[in-house]
Amino acid sequence: MDQRQPLVSALYLFGDSTIDPGNNNFLATIVKSNFPPYGRDFPYGQPTGRFTNGRLITDQLSELLGLPDLLPASLDPEFQGQKLLTGASFGSAASGYADSTSIPLIYSNEGPEISSDLLYLQNVLPLERQVKNFRLYKVRLAKQFGHETANRTISQALFAVSGGSNDFANNYFINPLTRKKYTIKQFQDLLLKSLTVFIQNVYNEGATTVAIVGLPPFGCLPSQITLHNILENKCVEEFNEVASSFNSKIKALLKKIRPNFPGALIAYFDIYDKFFDIIKSPNKYGFEETRKGCCGTGLLETSIACNPRTLTCPDPSKYVFWDSFHPTTKCYYYISSRGMRTVTETIRMLNIQ
């Protein structure tokens, strides 16, 4: 716990595996990481459900804000008592802005179709459900500490959402049903609509400071290179262009809708440029391997494919990626350091207390 006066009352996170500290542990889903080698560099080598070798950006941000240095999962039974006052992550790995991102497919003779029988394989929390869980949390907070404390805590908190990569990498570009229904522009607009609804929902619940995290260059993820550009063995430029254009649309959207949320600060948090620079100039940051993750071959393994029987690299600090989809803790630090400091300095100037 940072001994400084916290810059915000609490931190509330929504989104996907980049900010899920273990909510999926408590869901009937195979999309988990609460087993070794995940958590290898976490205190005591404990696998917590974080999709990396140590701490997430959420933990680093929480510490910078003067809050506990480990942000809890909202579904964790231990998230109670005084812990309710400093926030939690409501995120769920494998989720996205679009509800369809968390629905698996099966393939029959007639082609791909949604499988209700296989829903338990994914069964993760889409963004709308995460907000519903926040509302339930708000009731708990008010019941234990009173409505005045609950309202003050929420109004002085930082809300953030990080998502979108799964919508493209694990939905649009592999799901023929989605591509048949939407052009890439239409799908981007669908996601922006969902993002707008999210902002409206948390604003209605009392949020006054909201950060929207942009997409990374997901075409450089090892899994995407393996699946879509194995012959050239380099970043999928089409995917990176989609990420870049979507980020531009987020910024344009926020500029347009800010007047609709009087009294609120809605900020964009860029991670694309720093992430891309790390991949293109790894030596500047002390990395040696950018093409594959530390776990297994590093080309496709993630979640249950990265398990206690999977060999890992000797030194994750040399790797940009922990598995084929998620960065190492060290990479998360570099991706987020400048942006997080911008966020904290902005909050200081606004004197949010």
Coordinates of C-alpha atoms in Angstrom, one line a residue:
M1 CA 0.0 0.0 0.0
D2 CA 1.4 3.4 -1.0
Q3 CA 1.7 5.7 2.1
R4 CA 0.9 8.8 0.1
Q5 CA -2.6 10.3 0.1
P6 CA -4.4 8.4 -2.7
L7 CA -5.0 10.4 -5.8
V8 CA -8.5 8.8 -6.2
S9 CA -10.8 7.1 -3.8
A10 CA -10.9 3.8 -5.8
L11 CA -10.1 2.2 -9.1
Y12 CA -12.7 0.4 -11.2
L13 CA -11.6 -1.6 -14.3
F14 CA -13.6 -3.2 -17.0
G15 CA -12.6 -5.2 -20.1
D16 CA -10.7 -8.3 -21.1
S17 CA -7.7 -10.4 -20.0
T18 CA -5.4 -7.4 -19.9
I19 CA -7.1 -6.2 -16.8
D20 CA -8.7 -9.4 -15.4
P21 CA -6.9 -10.4 -12.1
G22 CA -8.9 -13.6 -11.8
N23 CA -12.6 -13.1 -12.3
N24 CA -12.7 -16.0 -14.7
N25 CA -11.5 -18.2 -11.8
F26 CA -15.1 -18.1 -10.5
L27 CA -16.8 -18.7 -13.8
A28 CA -17.6 -22.0 -15.5
T29 CA -15.2 -21.4 -18.4
I30 CA -12.0 -22.9 -19.7
V31 CA -10.6 -19.4 -20.2
K32 CA -8.5 -19.4 -17.1
S33 CA -4.9 -18.9 -16.0
N34 CA -5.1 -19.8 -12.3
F35 CA -2.4 -22.5 -12.7
P36 CA 1.3 -22.6 -13.3
P37 CA 3.3 -21.4 -15.1
Y38 CA 1.1 -18.3 -14.9
G39 CA 2.1 -16.2 -11.9
R40 CA 5.6 -17.6 -12.0
D41 CA 7.1 -14.2 -11.0
F42 CA 4.1 -13.2 -8.8
P43 CA 4.8 -13.2 -5.0
Y44 CA 5.4 -16.8 -3.9
G45 CA 5.0 -17.9 -7.5
Q46 CA 1.2 -17.8 -7.0
P47 CA -1.0 -18.2 -10.1
T48 CA -3.9 -15.8 -9.5
G49 CA -5.8 -15.8 -12.8
R50 CA -3.7 -13.0 -14.2
F51 CA -2.7 -13.8 -17.8
T52 CA 1.0 -13.0 -17.4
N53 CA 4.0 -14.0 -15.3
G54 CA 3.5 -11.4 -12.6
R55 CA 1.5 -8.2 -12.1
L56 CA -0.9 -6.6 -14.6
I57 CA -1.1 -3.0 -15.6
T58 CA -4.0 -2.7 -13.3
D59 CA -1.8 -3.5 -10.3
Q60 CA 0.8 -1.0 -11.4
L61 CA -1.8 1.7 -11.9
S62 CA -3.4 1.1 -8.6
E63 CA 0.0 1.4 -6.9
L64 CA 0.8 4.7 -8.7
L65 CA -2.6 6.1 -7.6
G66 CA -1.7 5.4 -4.0
L67 CA -4.1 2.5 -3.7
P68 CA -3.3 -1.2 -2.9
D69 CA -0.6 -2.5 -5.2
L70 CA -2.8 -5.5 -6.2
L71 CA -6.2 -4.7 -7.6
P72 CA -8.7 -7.5 -6.6
A73 CA -11.1 -9.4 -8.8
S74 CA -14.7 -8.4 -8.1
L75 CA -15.9 -12.0 -8.1
D76 CA -13.3 -13.1 -5.5
P77 CA -15.0 -14.1 -2.3
E78 CA -12.3 -12.3 -0.4
F79 CA -13.3 -9.0 -2.0
Q80 CA -15.2 -7.7 1.0
G81 CA -14.9 -5.5 4.0
Q82 CA -12.5 -2.5 3.7
K83 CA -11.4 -3.8 0.3
L84 CA -14.7 -2.7 -1.1
L85 CA -13.6 0.9 -0.6
T86 CA -10.6 1.0 -2.9
G87 CA -12.1 -0.7 -6.0
A88 CA -11.7 -3.8 -8.1
S89 CA -11.5 -5.2 -11.6
F90 CA -14.7 -6.3 -13.1
G91 CA -13.0 -7.5 -16.3
S92 CA -13.2 -11.0 -17.8
A93 CA -10.6 -12.6 -20.0
A94 CA -11.8 -13.4 -23.6
S95 CA -14.5 -10.8 -23.5
G96 CA -14.9 -7.8 -25.8
Y97 CA -17.0 -4.8 -26.6
A98 CA -19.3 -7.0 -28.7
D99 CA -21.4 -9.7 -27.0
S100 CA -20.7 -12.1 -29.9
T101 CA -17.0 -12.1 -29.0
S102 CA -17.7 -14.3 -26.0
I103 CA -19.8 -16.9 -27.9
P104 CA -18.0 -19.9 -29.4
L105 CA -18.7 -21.5 -32.7
I106 CA -18.9 -25.1 -33.9
Y107 CA -18.6 -26.2 -37.5
S108 CA -21.1 -28.5 -39.2
N109 CA -21.6 -29.6 -42.7
E110 CA -23.7 -26.5 -43.2
G111 CA -20.8 -24.3 -42.0
P112 CA -20.1 -22.4 -38.8
E113 CA -22.9 -21.9 -36.3
I114 CA -23.3 -20.7 -32.7
S115 CA -23.1 -23.6 -30.3
S116 CA -25.3 -23.3 -27.2
D117 CA -23.9 -26.7 -26.0
L118 CA -20.4 -25.3 -25.9
L119 CA -21.2 -22.0 -24.2
Y120 CA -19.6 -23.2 -21.0
L121 CA -16.3 -23.4 -22.8
Q122 CA -16.2 -19.6 -23.0
N123 CA -18.9 -18.3 -20.7
V124 CA -17.2 -15.1 -19.9
L125 CA -18.6 -11.7 -18.9
P126 CA -19.3 -9.3 -21.8
L127 CA -19.0 -5.6 -21.0
E128 CA -22.7 -5.2 -20.2
R129 CA -22.6 -7.9 -17.6
Q130 CA -19.5 -6.4 -16.1
V131 CA -21.4 -3.1 -15.6
K132 CA -24.3 -5.1 -14.0
N133 CA -21.8 -6.7 -11.6
F134 CA -20.6 -3.1 -10.8
R135 CA -24.2 -2.2 -9.9
L136 CA -24.4 -5.2 -7.6
Y137 CA -21.1 -4.1 -6.0
K138 CA -22.5 -0.6 -5.5
V139 CA -25.4 -2.0 -3.5
R140 CA -23.0 -4.0 -1.3
L141 CA -20.9 -0.8 -0.8
A142 CA -23.9 1.3 0.2
K143 CA -25.2 -1.5 2.5
Q144 CA -22.0 -1.8 4.4
F145 CA -20.8 1.8 4.5
G146 CA -23.9 3.9 3.8
H147 CA -25.1 5.7 0.7
E148 CA -23.2 8.9 1.3
T149 CA -19.8 7.0 1.5
A150 CA -20.7 4.9 -1.5
N151 CA -21.6 7.8 -3.6
R152 CA -18.5 9.8 -2.6
T153 CA -16.3 6.8 -3.3
I154 CA -17.7 6.3 -6.7
S155 CA -17.7 10.0 -7.7
Q156 CA -14.0 10.4 -6.7
A157 CA -12.9 7.1 -8.4
L158 CA -11.1 6.4 -11.6
F159 CA -13.0 4.2 -14.1
A160 CA -11.1 2.6 -17.0
V161 CA -12.0 0.1 -19.8
S162 CA -9.5 -1.9 -21.8
G163 CA -10.8 -4.1 -24.6
G164 CA -11.2 -4.5 -28.3
S165 CA -8.4 -6.9 -29.3
N166 CA -10.6 -10.0 -28.8
D167 CA -13.3 -8.4 -30.9
F168 CA -11.0 -8.4 -33.9
A169 CA -8.5 -11.2 -33.3
N170 CA -10.9 -13.7 -31.8
N171 CA -14.1 -12.7 -33.5
Y172 CA -14.1 -10.7 -36.6
F173 CA -11.0 -12.1 -38.3
I174 CA -11.8 -15.8 -37.5
N175 CA -15.6 -15.8 -37.4
P176 CA -17.1 -15.9 -40.9
L177 CA -20.6 -15.2 -39.5
T178 CA -19.4 -11.8 -38.2
R179 CA -17.6 -11.0 -41.4
K180 CA -20.7 -11.9 -43.4
K181 CA -22.9 -9.6 -41.3
Y182 CA -20.5 -6.6 -41.0
T183 CA -17.9 -4.8 -43.0
I184 CA -14.9 -3.9 -40.9
K185 CA -16.1 -0.3 -40.8
Q186 CA -19.6 -1.5 -39.6
F187 CA -18.0 -3.7 -37.0
Q188 CA -15.9 -0.9 -35.7
D189 CA -19.0 1.3 -35.5
L190 CA -20.7 -1.5 -33.6
L191 CA -17.9 -1.5 -31.0
L192 CA -17.9 2.2 -30.7
K193 CA -21.7 2.1 -30.0
S194 CA -21.0 -0.4 -27.2
L195 CA -18.3 1.8 -25.9
T196 CA -20.6 4.8 -25.8
V197 CA -23.2 2.8 -24.0
F198 CA -20.6 1.8 -21.4
I199 CA -19.6 5.4 -20.8
Q200 CA -23.2 6.4 -20.4
N201 CA -23.9 3.5 -18.0
V202 CA -20.9 4.2 -15.7
Y203 CA -21.7 7.9 -15.8
N204 CA -25.2 7.2 -14.7
E205 CA -23.8 5.2 -11.8
G206 CA -21.8 8.2 -10.7
A207 CA -18.5 8.0 -12.6
T208 CA -16.8 11.4 -13.2
T209 CA -13.4 10.3 -14.4
V210 CA -13.2 7.6 -17.2
A211 CA -10.2 6.4 -19.1
I212 CA -10.6 4.6 -22.4
V213 CA -7.6 2.4 -23.3
G214 CA -6.8 2.1 -27.0
L215 CA -6.0 -1.0 -28.9
P216 CA -2.4 -2.3 -29.1
P217 CA -0.9 -3.3 -32.5
F218 CA -2.5 -6.8 -32.2
G219 CA -1.2 -7.8 -35.6
C220 CA 2.1 -8.3 -33.8
L221 CA 0.8 -10.8 -31.3
P222 CA 2.7 -14.1 -31.8
S223 CA -0.7 -15.9 -32.2
Q224 CA -1.8 -13.6 -35.0
I225 CA 1.5 -13.9 -36.9
T226 CA 1.3 -17.7 -36.6
L227 CA -2.3 -17.9 -37.7
H228 CA -2.4 -15.2 -40.4
N229 CA 1.2 -14.4 -41.6
I230 CA 3.3 -17.5 -40.9
L231 CA 5.1 -17.4 -44.3
E232 CA 6.4 -13.9 -43.9
N233 CA 6.7 -14.4 -40.2
K234 CA 6.1 -10.8 -39.3
C235 CA 3.4 -8.5 -38.0
V236 CA 0.0 -8.6 -39.8
E237 CA -0.1 -5.1 -41.1
E238 CA -3.8 -5.3 -42.0
F239 CA -4.6 -5.9 -38.3
N240 CA -2.4 -3.1 -37.1
E241 CA -4.1 -0.7 -39.5
V242 CA -7.4 -1.8 -38.1
A243 CA -6.2 -1.2 -34.6
S244 CA -4.8 2.2 -35.5
S245 CA -7.9 3.3 -37.4
F246 CA -10.1 2.1 -34.5
N247 CA -8.0 4.1 -32.0
S248 CA -8.5 7.2 -34.2
K249 CA -12.2 6.6 -34.2
I250 CA -12.3 6.3 -30.4
K251 CA -10.5 9.7 -30.1
A252 CA -13.0 11.2 -32.5
L253 CA -15.9 9.7 -30.6
L254 CA -14.8 11.0 -27.3
K255 CA -14.3 14.5 -28.7
K256 CA -17.9 14.3 -30.0
I257 CA -19.6 12.9 -26.9
R258 CA -17.8 14.7 -24.1
P259 CA -20.4 17.6 -24.0
N260 CA -23.0 14.9 -23.2
F261 CA -21.3 14.2 -19.9
P262 CA -21.1 17.5 -18.0
G263 CA -18.8 17.4 -15.0
A264 CA -17.0 14.3 -16.2
L265 CA -13.4 13.9 -17.5
I266 CA -13.3 11.2 -20.3
A267 CA -9.7 10.6 -21.5
Y268 CA -8.1 8.5 -24.1
F269 CA -5.1 6.3 -22.9
D270 CA -2.8 5.4 -25.8
I271 CA -0.8 2.1 -25.7
Y272 CA -0.3 1.5 -29.4
D273 CA 2.8 3.7 -30.1
K274 CA 4.8 2.4 -27.1
F275 CA 3.9 -1.2 -27.7
F276 CA 4.9 -0.9 -31.4
D277 CA 8.2 0.8 -30.5
I278 CA 9.0 -2.1 -28.1
I279 CA 8.4 -4.6 -30.8
K280 CA 10.4 -2.7 -33.4
S281 CA 13.2 -1.7 -31.1
P282 CA 13.3 -4.3 -28.3
N283 CA 17.0 -3.7 -27.4
K284 CA 16.1 -0.2 -26.1
Y285 CA 14.0 -1.9 -23.4
G286 CA 16.2 -4.9 -22.7
F287 CA 14.2 -7.4 -24.7
E288 CA 15.6 -10.0 -27.0
E289 CA 12.6 -12.0 -28.2
T290 CA 9.5 -10.4 -29.8
R291 CA 8.2 -13.2 -32.1
K292 CA 7.2 -15.8 -29.5
G293 CA 6.1 -15.9 -25.9
C294 CA 8.0 -17.4 -23.0
C295 CA 5.5 -20.2 -22.5
G296 CA 6.0 -23.3 -24.7
T297 CA 6.7 -22.7 -28.3
G298 CA 5.3 -19.2 -27.7
L299 CA 3.6 -19.4 -31.1
L300 CA 0.0 -20.4 -30.1
E301 CA -0.1 -21.3 -26.5
T302 CA -2.4 -19.4 -24.1
S303 CA -4.7 -20.2 -21.2
I304 CA -5.0 -24.0 -20.8
A305 CA -2.4 -24.6 -23.6
C306 CA 0.1 -22.9 -21.3
N307 CA -0.1 -25.2 -18.3
P308 CA 2.0 -26.9 -15.6
R309 CA 3.5 -29.3 -18.1
T310 CA 4.5 -26.6 -20.5
L311 CA 8.1 -25.6 -20.5
T312 CA 8.9 -21.9 -20.1
C313 CA 11.9 -19.8 -21.0
P314 CA 14.7 -19.3 -18.4
D315 CA 14.3 -15.5 -18.2
P316 CA 10.9 -13.8 -19.0
S317 CA 12.4 -10.4 -18.7
K318 CA 14.0 -11.0 -22.1
Y319 CA 10.6 -11.6 -23.7
V320 CA 8.0 -9.1 -24.8
F321 CA 5.3 -11.8 -24.6
W322 CA 4.6 -14.3 -21.8
D323 CA 2.3 -16.5 -23.9
S324 CA 1.2 -16.1 -27.5
F325 CA -1.4 -13.4 -26.7
H326 CA -0.3 -11.6 -23.5
P327 CA 2.7 -9.5 -22.6
T328 CA 5.1 -10.2 -19.8
T329 CA 4.9 -8.1 -16.7
K330 CA 8.0 -6.2 -17.7
C331 CA 6.5 -5.3 -21.1
Y332 CA 3.2 -4.2 -19.4
Y333 CA 5.3 -1.8 -17.3
Y334 CA 6.9 -0.2 -20.3
I335 CA 3.6 -0.1 -22.3
S336 CA 1.8 1.7 -19.5
S337 CA 4.5 3.7 -17.7
R338 CA 4.2 6.9 -19.7
G339 CA 0.4 6.8 -20.1
M340 CA -0.1 5.9 -16.4
R341 CA 2.0 8.9 -15.3
T342 CA 0.0 11.1 -17.6
V343 CA -3.2 9.9 -16.0
T344 CA -1.9 10.4 -12.5
E345 CA -0.5 13.8 -13.3
T346 CA -3.8 14.8 -14.8
I347 CA -5.6 13.7 -11.7
R348 CA -3.2 15.6 -9.5
M349 CA -3.9 18.8 -11.5
L350 CA -7.6 18.2 -11.2
N351 CA -7.2 17.6 -7.5
I352 CA -9.8 14.8 -7.5
Q353 CA -10.4 14.1 -3.8

